[in-house]
PDB file of C-alpha atoms in Angstrom:
ATOM      1  CA  MET E  19     -30.151 -16.847 -34.336  1.00  0.00           C
ATOM      2  CA  GLN E  20     -32.098 -16.470 -31.343  1.00  0.00           C
ATOM      3  CA  ASN E  21     -28.945 -18.738 -29.537  1.00  0.00           C
ATOM      4  CA  MET E  22     -26.348 -16.593 -31.067  1.00  0.00           C
ATOM      5  CA  LYS E  23     -27.899 -13.286 -29.849  1.00  0.00           C
ATOM      6  CA  VAL E  24     -28.161 -15.068 -26.011  1.00  0.00           C
ATOM      7  CA  LEU E  25     -24.481 -16.318 -26.422  1.00  0.00           C
ATOM      8  CA  ILE E  26     -23.574 -12.535 -27.702  1.00  0.00           C
ATOM      9  CA  GLY E  27     -25.493 -11.412 -24.835  1.00  0.00           C
ATOM     10  CA  PHE E  28     -23.419 -13.474 -22.150  1.00  0.00           C
ATOM     11  CA  LEU E  29     -20.164 -12.802 -23.675  1.00  0.00           C
ATOM     12  CA  CYS E  30     -20.673  -9.182 -23.410  1.00  0.00           C
ATOM     13  CA  LEU E  31     -21.631  -9.213 -19.833  1.00  0.00           C
ATOM     14  CA  PHE E  32     -19.018 -11.447 -19.186  1.00  0.00           C
ATOM     15  CA  SER E  33     -16.215  -9.350 -21.286  1.00  0.00           C
ATOM     16  CA  GLY E  34     -17.563  -6.408 -18.641  1.00  0.00           C
ATOM     17  CA  TYR E  35     -17.466  -8.372 -15.711  1.00  0.00           C
ATOM     18  CA  VAL E  36     -13.679  -8.969 -16.385  1.00  0.00           C
ATOM     19  CA  ALA E  37     -12.773  -5.979 -17.263  1.00  0.00           C
ATOM     20  CA  ALA E  38     -14.199  -4.015 -14.468  1.00  0.00           C
ATOM     21  CA  ALA E  39     -12.678  -6.453 -11.876  1.00  0.00           C
ATOM     22  CA  PRO E  40      -8.849  -4.930 -12.134  1.00  0.00           C
ATOM     23  CA  ALA E  41     -10.576  -1.442 -11.731  1.00  0.00           C
ATOM     24  CA  THR E  42     -12.020  -2.229  -8.271  1.00  0.00           C
ATOM     25  CA  ASP E  43      -8.523  -4.077  -7.399  1.00  0.00           C
ATOM     26  CA  ASP E  44      -6.863  -0.903  -8.261  1.00  0.00           C
ATOM     27  CA  LYS E  45      -9.354   1.072  -6.262  1.00  0.00           C
ATOM     28  CA  ASP E  46      -8.977  -1.537  -3.279  1.00  0.00           C
ATOM     29  CA  VAL E  47      -5.189  -1.129  -3.482  1.00  0.00           C
ATOM     30  CA  ALA E  48      -5.158   2.531  -3.483  1.00  0.00           C
ATOM     31  CA  GLN E  49      -7.488   2.568  -0.469  1.00  0.00           C
ATOM     32  CA  ALA E  50      -4.964   0.220   1.706  1.00  0.00           C
ATOM     33  CA  VAL E  51      -1.990   2.353   0.479  1.00  0.00           C
ATOM     34  CA  ASP E  52      -4.175   5.260   1.830  1.00  0.00           C
ATOM     35  CA  HIS E  53      -5.321   3.545   5.132  1.00  0.00           C
ATOM     36  CA  LEU E  54      -1.645   2.871   5.904  1.00  0.00           C
ATOM     37  CA  THR E  55      -0.465   6.371   5.138  1.00  0.00           C
ATOM     38  CA  GLN E  56      -2.960   7.680   7.440  1.00  0.00           C
ATOM     39  CA  ALA E  57      -2.222   5.190  10.182  1.00  0.00           C
ATOM     40  CA  MET E  58       1.228   5.916  10.222  1.00  0.00           C
ATOM     41  CA  LEU E  59       0.670   9.949  10.659  1.00  0.00           C
ATOM     42  CA  HIS E  60      -2.202   9.207  13.193  1.00  0.00           C
ATOM     43  CA  LYS E  61      -0.093   6.395  15.080  1.00  0.00           C
ATOM     44  CA  ASP E  62      -3.219   4.102  14.675  1.00  0.00           C
ATOM     45  CA  ILE E  63      -1.219   0.941  15.851  1.00  0.00           C
ATOM     46  CA  ASN E  64      -4.718  -1.287  15.485  1.00  0.00           C
ATOM     47  CA  GLN E  65      -4.493  -0.110  11.655  1.00  0.00           C
ATOM     48  CA  LEU E  66      -0.947  -0.764  11.156  1.00  0.00           C
ATOM     49  CA  GLN E  67      -1.559  -4.468  12.535  1.00  0.00           C
ATOM     50  CA  ALA E  68      -4.381  -5.046  10.090  1.00  0.00           C
ATOM     51  CA  LEU E  69      -2.848  -3.686   6.974  1.00  0.00           C
ATOM     52  CA  THR E  70       0.670  -5.319   7.105  1.00  0.00           C
ATOM     53  CA  ALA E  71       1.471  -9.120   6.911  1.00  0.00           C
ATOM     54  CA  GLU E  72       3.291 -11.121   9.605  1.00  0.00           C
ATOM     55  CA  LYS E  73       6.256 -11.440   7.346  1.00  0.00           C
ATOM     56  CA  LEU E  74       6.542  -7.595   6.521  1.00  0.00           C
ATOM     57  CA  THR E  75      10.022  -6.817   5.444  1.00  0.00           C
ATOM     58  CA  TYR E  76       9.979  -2.698   5.522  1.00  0.00           C
ATOM     59  CA  GLY E  77      13.117  -1.117   3.951  1.00  0.00           C
ATOM     60  CA  HIS E  78      14.135   2.669   4.795  1.00  0.00           C
ATOM     61  CA  SER E  79      15.952   4.653   2.298  1.00  0.00           C
ATOM     62  CA  SER E  80      18.804   4.699   4.888  1.00  0.00           C
ATOM     63  CA  GLY E  81      18.982   0.738   4.329  1.00  0.00           C
ATOM     64  CA  LYS E  82      17.888  -0.103   7.527  1.00  0.00           C
ATOM     65  CA  ILE E  83      15.502  -2.810   7.101  1.00  0.00           C
ATOM     66  CA  GLN E  84      12.587  -3.720   9.828  1.00  0.00           C
ATOM     67  CA  ASN E  85      10.219  -6.576  10.274  1.00  0.00           C
ATOM     68  CA  LYS E  86       6.545  -5.948  11.213  1.00  0.00           C
ATOM     69  CA  GLN E  87       7.103  -5.528  15.024  1.00  0.00           C
ATOM     70  CA  GLU E  88       9.868  -3.278  14.596  1.00  0.00           C
ATOM     71  CA  PHE E  89       8.339  -1.278  11.729  1.00  0.00           C
ATOM     72  CA  ILE E  90       5.237  -0.799  14.249  1.00  0.00           C
ATOM     73  CA  ALA E  91       7.056  -0.279  17.705  1.00  0.00           C
ATOM     74  CA  ASP E  92       8.827   2.502  15.683  1.00  0.00           C
ATOM     75  CA  ILE E  93       5.825   4.439  15.436  1.00  0.00           C
ATOM     76  CA  GLU E  94       4.187   3.311  18.507  1.00  0.00           C
ATOM     77  CA  THR E  95       7.277   4.848  20.425  1.00  0.00           C
ATOM     78  CA  GLY E  96       7.784   7.864  18.407  1.00  0.00           C
ATOM     79  CA  ARG E  97      10.962   7.119  17.094  1.00  0.00           C
ATOM     80  CA  SER E  98       8.977   7.411  13.738  1.00  0.00           C
ATOM     81  CA  GLY E  99       6.660   9.946  13.139  1.00  0.00           C
ATOM     82  CA  PHE E 100       5.184  12.262  11.009  1.00  0.00           C
ATOM     83  CA  LYS E 101       3.791  16.118  10.961  1.00  0.00           C
ATOM     84  CA  THR E 102       2.464  15.545   7.223  1.00  0.00           C
ATOM     85  CA  LEU E 103       2.371  12.206   4.843  1.00  0.00           C
ATOM     86  CA  GLU E 104       1.743  11.776   1.529  1.00  0.00           C
ATOM     87  CA  MET E 105       1.963   9.545  -1.015  1.00  0.00           C
ATOM     88  CA  GLN E 106       2.309  11.431  -4.335  1.00  0.00           C
ATOM     89  CA  LYS E 107       2.462  10.201  -8.434  1.00  0.00           C
ATOM     90  CA  GLN E 108       1.099   6.856  -7.292  1.00  0.00           C
ATOM     91  CA  THR E 109       0.985   3.947  -9.736  1.00  0.00           C
ATOM     92  CA  ILE E 110      -0.405   0.323  -9.330  1.00  0.00           C
ATOM     93  CA  THR E 111       0.324  -2.441 -11.286  1.00  0.00           C
ATOM     94  CA  LEU E 112      -1.712  -5.830 -10.633  1.00  0.00           C
ATOM     95  CA  SER E 113      -0.498  -9.225 -11.154  1.00  0.00           C
ATOM     96  CA  GLY E 114      -3.164 -11.947  -9.348  1.00  0.00           C
ATOM     97  CA  ASP E 115      -3.336 -11.454  -5.901  1.00  0.00           C
ATOM     98  CA  THR E 116      -0.281  -8.835  -6.032  1.00  0.00           C
ATOM     99  CA  ALA E 117      -0.219  -5.325  -6.517  1.00  0.00           C
ATOM    100  CA  LEU E 118       3.151  -3.297  -7.129  1.00  0.00           C
ATOM    101  CA  VAL E 119       3.180   0.230  -6.251  1.00  0.00           C
ATOM    102  CA  ARG E 120       5.310   2.904  -6.686  1.00  0.00           C
ATOM    103  CA  ASN E 121       4.904   6.501  -5.350  1.00  0.00           C
ATOM    104  CA  HIS E 122       6.706   9.744  -4.116  1.00  0.00           C
ATOM    105  CA  PHE E 123       6.786   9.671  -0.125  1.00  0.00           C
ATOM    106  CA  HIS E 124       6.470  13.040   0.477  1.00  0.00           C
ATOM    107  CA  ALA E 125       6.329  14.106   4.455  1.00  0.00           C
ATOM    108  CA  GLN E 126       7.361  16.221   7.475  1.00  0.00           C
ATOM    109  CA  ALA E 127       9.135  13.158   9.202  1.00  0.00           C
ATOM    110  CA  VAL E 128       9.868  13.594  13.157  1.00  0.00           C
ATOM    111  CA  ASN E 129      12.683  11.085  14.056  1.00  0.00           C
ATOM    112  CA  SER E 130      13.441  10.906  17.542  1.00  0.00           C
ATOM    113  CA  GLY E 131      11.810  14.357  18.239  1.00  0.00           C
ATOM    114  CA  VAL E 132      13.788  16.128  15.223  1.00  0.00           C
ATOM    115  CA  GLU E 133      11.839  17.091  12.295  1.00  0.00           C
ATOM    116  CA  VAL E 134      13.239  16.300   8.982  1.00  0.00           C
ATOM    117  CA  PRO E 135      11.980  16.944   5.433  1.00  0.00           C
ATOM    118  CA  THR E 136      11.712  13.532   3.808  1.00  0.00           C
ATOM    119  CA  ASP E 137      11.094  13.249  -0.041  1.00  0.00           C
ATOM    120  CA  ILE E 138      12.061   9.629  -1.273  1.00  0.00           C
ATOM    121  CA  GLU E 139      10.551   7.265  -3.682  1.00  0.00           C
ATOM    122  CA  ASN E 140       8.739   4.314  -2.299  1.00  0.00           C
ATOM    123  CA  PHE E 141       8.235   0.801  -3.562  1.00  0.00           C
ATOM    124  CA  GLN E 142       5.426  -1.382  -1.857  1.00  0.00           C
ATOM    125  CA  VAL E 143       4.199  -4.800  -2.704  1.00  0.00           C
ATOM    126  CA  TRP E 144       0.856  -5.730  -1.225  1.00  0.00           C
ATOM    127  CA  GLN E 145      -0.930  -9.210  -1.525  1.00  0.00           C
ATOM    128  CA  LYS E 146      -4.540  -9.974  -1.305  1.00  0.00           C
ATOM    129  CA  HIS E 147      -4.684 -12.443   1.552  1.00  0.00           C
ATOM    130  CA  LYS E 148      -8.483 -13.591   2.728  1.00  0.00           C
ATOM    131  CA  GLY E 149      -9.869 -10.612   0.489  1.00  0.00           C
ATOM    132  CA  HIS E 150      -8.053  -7.867   2.043  1.00  0.00           C
ATOM    133  CA  TRP E 151      -4.966  -6.253   0.851  1.00  0.00           C
ATOM    134  CA  LEU E 152      -1.748  -6.688   2.945  1.00  0.00           C
ATOM    135  CA  LEU E 153       1.446  -4.909   3.009  1.00  0.00           C
ATOM    136  CA  ILE E 154       4.220  -7.593   2.368  1.00  0.00           C
ATOM    137  CA  GLY E 155       7.451  -5.714   1.470  1.00  0.00           C
ATOM    138  CA  ARG E 156       8.306  -1.983   1.101  1.00  0.00           C
ATOM    139  CA  GLN E 157      11.351  -0.300   0.130  1.00  0.00           C
ATOM    140  CA  ALA E 158      12.421   3.214   0.008  1.00  0.00           C
ATOM    141  CA  PHE E 159      14.990   4.578  -1.801  1.00  0.00           C
ATOM    142  CA  LYS E 160      16.577   8.183  -2.484  1.00  0.00           C
ATOM    143  CA  PHE E 161      16.462   9.696  -6.051  1.00  0.00           C
TER     144      PHE E 161
END
């Protein structure tokens, strides 16, 4: 009987640990998305470099596709910028070391000096690499 109590205790502890793990990853992914959003808003090039994968594919709602260097260069040079930027109505779906993020991209964008109100849908793919979440893919689309 004592062995059964110990076994049940370990099972409860283990099941609690397993149940808590996805919530932590959800939180970590949400934080990575927020850090990327803030880096885009504030032109934090070091943070953009740190949060994006080397083989990033970044798709715009216009159909334009960029790699990591092109995406960051547009923000660094001011070709793309933001007065305001928010990710709204966000959902996160985890599958192992991959996170699928959907959100509404609400911004007052500045493209080549021209202010453009922007409301589009956004789909991001994040992958956990060496304990850190990196953006590996993004596709925006008009709704």
